[in-house]
Short mmCIF file of N, CA and C in Angstrom, two decimals:
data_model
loop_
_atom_site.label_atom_id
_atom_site.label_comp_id
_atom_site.label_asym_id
_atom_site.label_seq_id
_atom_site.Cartn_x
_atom_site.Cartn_y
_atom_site.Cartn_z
N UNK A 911 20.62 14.06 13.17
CA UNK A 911 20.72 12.80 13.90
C UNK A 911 19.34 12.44 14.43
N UNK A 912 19.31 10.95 14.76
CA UNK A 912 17.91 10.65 15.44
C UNK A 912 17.90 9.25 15.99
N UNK A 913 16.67 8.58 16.58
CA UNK A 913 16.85 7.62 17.12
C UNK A 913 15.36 7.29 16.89
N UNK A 914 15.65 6.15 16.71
CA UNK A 914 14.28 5.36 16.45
C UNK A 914 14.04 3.79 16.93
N UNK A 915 12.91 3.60 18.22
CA UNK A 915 12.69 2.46 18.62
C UNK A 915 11.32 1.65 18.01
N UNK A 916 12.00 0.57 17.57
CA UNK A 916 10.74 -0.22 16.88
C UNK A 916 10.67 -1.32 17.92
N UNK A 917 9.13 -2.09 17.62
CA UNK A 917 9.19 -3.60 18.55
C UNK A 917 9.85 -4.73 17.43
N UNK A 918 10.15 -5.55 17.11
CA UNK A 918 10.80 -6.62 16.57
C UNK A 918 9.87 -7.48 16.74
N UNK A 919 9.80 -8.22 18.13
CA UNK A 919 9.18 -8.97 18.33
C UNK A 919 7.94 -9.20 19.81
N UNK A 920 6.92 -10.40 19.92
CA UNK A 920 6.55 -10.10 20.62
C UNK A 920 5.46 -10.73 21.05
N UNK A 921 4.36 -11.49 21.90
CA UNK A 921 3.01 -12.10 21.82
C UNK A 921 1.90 -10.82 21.29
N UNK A 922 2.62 -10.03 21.42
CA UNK A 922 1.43 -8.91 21.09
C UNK A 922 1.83 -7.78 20.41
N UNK A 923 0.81 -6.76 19.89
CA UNK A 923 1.70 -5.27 19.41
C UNK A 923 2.00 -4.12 20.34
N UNK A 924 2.91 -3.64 20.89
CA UNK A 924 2.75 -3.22 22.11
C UNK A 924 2.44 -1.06 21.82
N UNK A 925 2.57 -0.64 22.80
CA UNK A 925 1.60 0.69 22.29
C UNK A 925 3.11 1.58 23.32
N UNK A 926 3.93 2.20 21.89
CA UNK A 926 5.37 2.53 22.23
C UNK A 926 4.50 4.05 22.13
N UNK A 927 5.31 4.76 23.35
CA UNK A 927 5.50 6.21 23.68
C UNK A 927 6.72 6.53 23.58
N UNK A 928 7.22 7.68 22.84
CA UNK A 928 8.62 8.09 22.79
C UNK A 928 9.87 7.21 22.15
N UNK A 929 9.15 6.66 21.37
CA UNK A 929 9.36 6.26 19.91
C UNK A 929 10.53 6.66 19.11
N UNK A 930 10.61 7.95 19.32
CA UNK A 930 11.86 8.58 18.21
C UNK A 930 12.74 9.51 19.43
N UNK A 931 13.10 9.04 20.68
CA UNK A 931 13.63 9.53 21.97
C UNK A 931 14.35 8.23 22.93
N UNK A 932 15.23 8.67 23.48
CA UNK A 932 16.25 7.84 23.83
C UNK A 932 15.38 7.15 25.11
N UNK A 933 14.12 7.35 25.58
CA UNK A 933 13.72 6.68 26.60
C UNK A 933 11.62 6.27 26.30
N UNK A 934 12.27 5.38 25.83
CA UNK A 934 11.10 4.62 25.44
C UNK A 934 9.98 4.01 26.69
N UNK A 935 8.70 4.69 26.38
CA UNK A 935 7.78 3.61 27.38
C UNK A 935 6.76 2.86 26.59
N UNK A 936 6.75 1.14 26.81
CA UNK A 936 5.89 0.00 26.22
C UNK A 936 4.99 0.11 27.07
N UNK A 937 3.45 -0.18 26.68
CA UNK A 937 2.76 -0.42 27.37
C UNK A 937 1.83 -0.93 26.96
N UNK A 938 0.75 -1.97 27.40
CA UNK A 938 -0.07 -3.00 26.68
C UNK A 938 0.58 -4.28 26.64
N UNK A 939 1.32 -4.46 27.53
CA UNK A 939 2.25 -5.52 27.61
C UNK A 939 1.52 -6.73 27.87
N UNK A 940 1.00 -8.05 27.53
CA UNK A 940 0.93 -9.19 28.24
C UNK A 940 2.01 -10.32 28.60
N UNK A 941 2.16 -11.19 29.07
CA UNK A 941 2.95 -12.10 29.59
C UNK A 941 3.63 -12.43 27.78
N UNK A 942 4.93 -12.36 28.36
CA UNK A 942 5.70 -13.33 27.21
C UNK A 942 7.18 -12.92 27.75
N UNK A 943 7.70 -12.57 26.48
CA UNK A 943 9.08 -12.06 25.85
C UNK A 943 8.97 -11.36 24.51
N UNK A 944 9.55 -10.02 24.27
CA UNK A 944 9.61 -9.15 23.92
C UNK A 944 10.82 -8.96 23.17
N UNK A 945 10.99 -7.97 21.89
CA UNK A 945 12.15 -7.89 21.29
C UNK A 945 12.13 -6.14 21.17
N UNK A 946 12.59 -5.28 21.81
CA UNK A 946 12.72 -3.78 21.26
C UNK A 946 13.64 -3.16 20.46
N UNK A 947 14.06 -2.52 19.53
CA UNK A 947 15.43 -2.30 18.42
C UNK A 947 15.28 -0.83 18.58
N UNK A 948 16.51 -0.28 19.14
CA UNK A 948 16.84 0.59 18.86
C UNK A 948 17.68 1.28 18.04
N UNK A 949 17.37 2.21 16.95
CA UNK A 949 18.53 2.55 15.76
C UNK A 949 18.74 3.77 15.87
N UNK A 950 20.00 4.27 15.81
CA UNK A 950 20.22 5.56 15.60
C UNK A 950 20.85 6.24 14.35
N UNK A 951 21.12 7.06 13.60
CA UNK A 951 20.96 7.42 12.48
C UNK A 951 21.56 8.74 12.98
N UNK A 952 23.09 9.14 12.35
CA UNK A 952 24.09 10.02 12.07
C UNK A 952 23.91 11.08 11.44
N UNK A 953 24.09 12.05 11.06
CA UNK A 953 23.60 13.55 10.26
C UNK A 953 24.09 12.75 8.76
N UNK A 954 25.13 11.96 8.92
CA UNK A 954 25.54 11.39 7.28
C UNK A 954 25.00 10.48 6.89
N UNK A 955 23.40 10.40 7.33
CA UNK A 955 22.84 8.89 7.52
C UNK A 955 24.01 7.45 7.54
N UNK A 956 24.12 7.59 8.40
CA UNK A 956 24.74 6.27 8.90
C UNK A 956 23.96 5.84 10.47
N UNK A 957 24.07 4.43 9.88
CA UNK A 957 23.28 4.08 11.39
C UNK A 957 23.50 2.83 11.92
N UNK A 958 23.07 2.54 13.05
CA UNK A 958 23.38 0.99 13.77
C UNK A 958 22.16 1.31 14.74
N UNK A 959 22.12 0.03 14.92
CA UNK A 959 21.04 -0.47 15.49
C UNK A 959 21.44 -1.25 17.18
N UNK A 960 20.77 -1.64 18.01
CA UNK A 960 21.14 -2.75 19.05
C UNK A 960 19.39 -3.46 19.61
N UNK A 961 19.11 -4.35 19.83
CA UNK A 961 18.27 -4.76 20.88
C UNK A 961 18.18 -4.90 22.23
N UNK A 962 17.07 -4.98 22.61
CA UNK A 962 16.64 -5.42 24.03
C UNK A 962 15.46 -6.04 24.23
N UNK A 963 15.43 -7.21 25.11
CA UNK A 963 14.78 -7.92 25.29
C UNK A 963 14.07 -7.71 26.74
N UNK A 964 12.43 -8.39 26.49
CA UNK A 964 12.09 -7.84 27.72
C UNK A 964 11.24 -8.75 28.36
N UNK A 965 11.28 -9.52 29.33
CA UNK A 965 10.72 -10.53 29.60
C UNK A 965 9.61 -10.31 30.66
N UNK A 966 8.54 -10.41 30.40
CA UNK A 966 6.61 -10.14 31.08
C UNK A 966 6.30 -11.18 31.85
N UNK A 967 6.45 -11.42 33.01
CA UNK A 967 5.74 -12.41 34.12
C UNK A 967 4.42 -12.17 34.32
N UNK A 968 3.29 -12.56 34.58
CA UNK A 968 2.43 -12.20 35.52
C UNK A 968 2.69 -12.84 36.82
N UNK A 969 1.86 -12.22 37.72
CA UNK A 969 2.29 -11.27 39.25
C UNK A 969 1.18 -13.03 39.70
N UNK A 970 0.40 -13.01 41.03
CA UNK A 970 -0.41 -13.95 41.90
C UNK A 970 -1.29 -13.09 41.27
N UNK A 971 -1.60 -11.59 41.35
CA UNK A 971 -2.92 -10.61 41.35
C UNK A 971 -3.15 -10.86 39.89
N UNK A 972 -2.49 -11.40 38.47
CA UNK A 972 -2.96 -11.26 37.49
C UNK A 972 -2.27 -9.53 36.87
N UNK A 973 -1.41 -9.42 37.97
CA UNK A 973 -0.82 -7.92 37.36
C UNK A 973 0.48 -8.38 36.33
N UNK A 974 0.67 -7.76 35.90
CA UNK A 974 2.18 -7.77 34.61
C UNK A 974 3.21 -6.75 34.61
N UNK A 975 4.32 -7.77 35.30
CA UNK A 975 5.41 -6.76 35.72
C UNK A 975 6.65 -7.15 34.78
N UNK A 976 7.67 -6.38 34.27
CA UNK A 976 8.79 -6.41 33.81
C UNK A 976 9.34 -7.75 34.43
N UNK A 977 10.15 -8.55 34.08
CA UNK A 977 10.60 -9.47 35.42
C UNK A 977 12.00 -9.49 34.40
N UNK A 978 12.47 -9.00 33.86
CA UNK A 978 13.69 -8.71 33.44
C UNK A 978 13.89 -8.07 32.04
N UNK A 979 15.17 -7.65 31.78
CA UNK A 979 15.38 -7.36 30.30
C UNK A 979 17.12 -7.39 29.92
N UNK A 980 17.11 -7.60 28.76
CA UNK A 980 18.41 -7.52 28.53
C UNK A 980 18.85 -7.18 27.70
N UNK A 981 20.22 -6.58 27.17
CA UNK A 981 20.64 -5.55 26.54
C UNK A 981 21.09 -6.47 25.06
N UNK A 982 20.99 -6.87 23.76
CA UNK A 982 21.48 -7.96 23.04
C UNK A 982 22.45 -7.32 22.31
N UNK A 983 23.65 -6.91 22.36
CA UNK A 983 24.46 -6.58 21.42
C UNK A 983 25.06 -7.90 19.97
#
């Protein structure tokens, strides 16, 4: 079995840690909206997939915070 997170979509390419692990960290993020896919893959290769979306505000300071995400079944 395994799990594998790709980006989909995105203003940019983002720089994924833990990639093939159920808890993914993006980072290199700039302002937008984001598409992340997560697939998992069965010992009988069988697999499904789901998204999440992740939406990038910048802050007053010019910082870049999460400002939401959502689960897309």
């Amino acid at each position: 079995a395994s799990t594998a997170w790709t980006q989909v979509s995105g203003p940019n390419t983002a720089t994924l840690s833990g990639a093939s692990t159920l808890n993914l960290t993006a980072s290199n993020l700039v302002q937008g909206t984001y598409t992340f896919r997560l697939t998992a893959t069965d010992t009988k290769g069988l697999s499904n997939s789901d998204d999440v979306k992740v939406v990038v505000n910048a802050t007053a300071t010019t910082a870049l915070t999460v400002a939401s995400f959502t689960l897309i079944n």
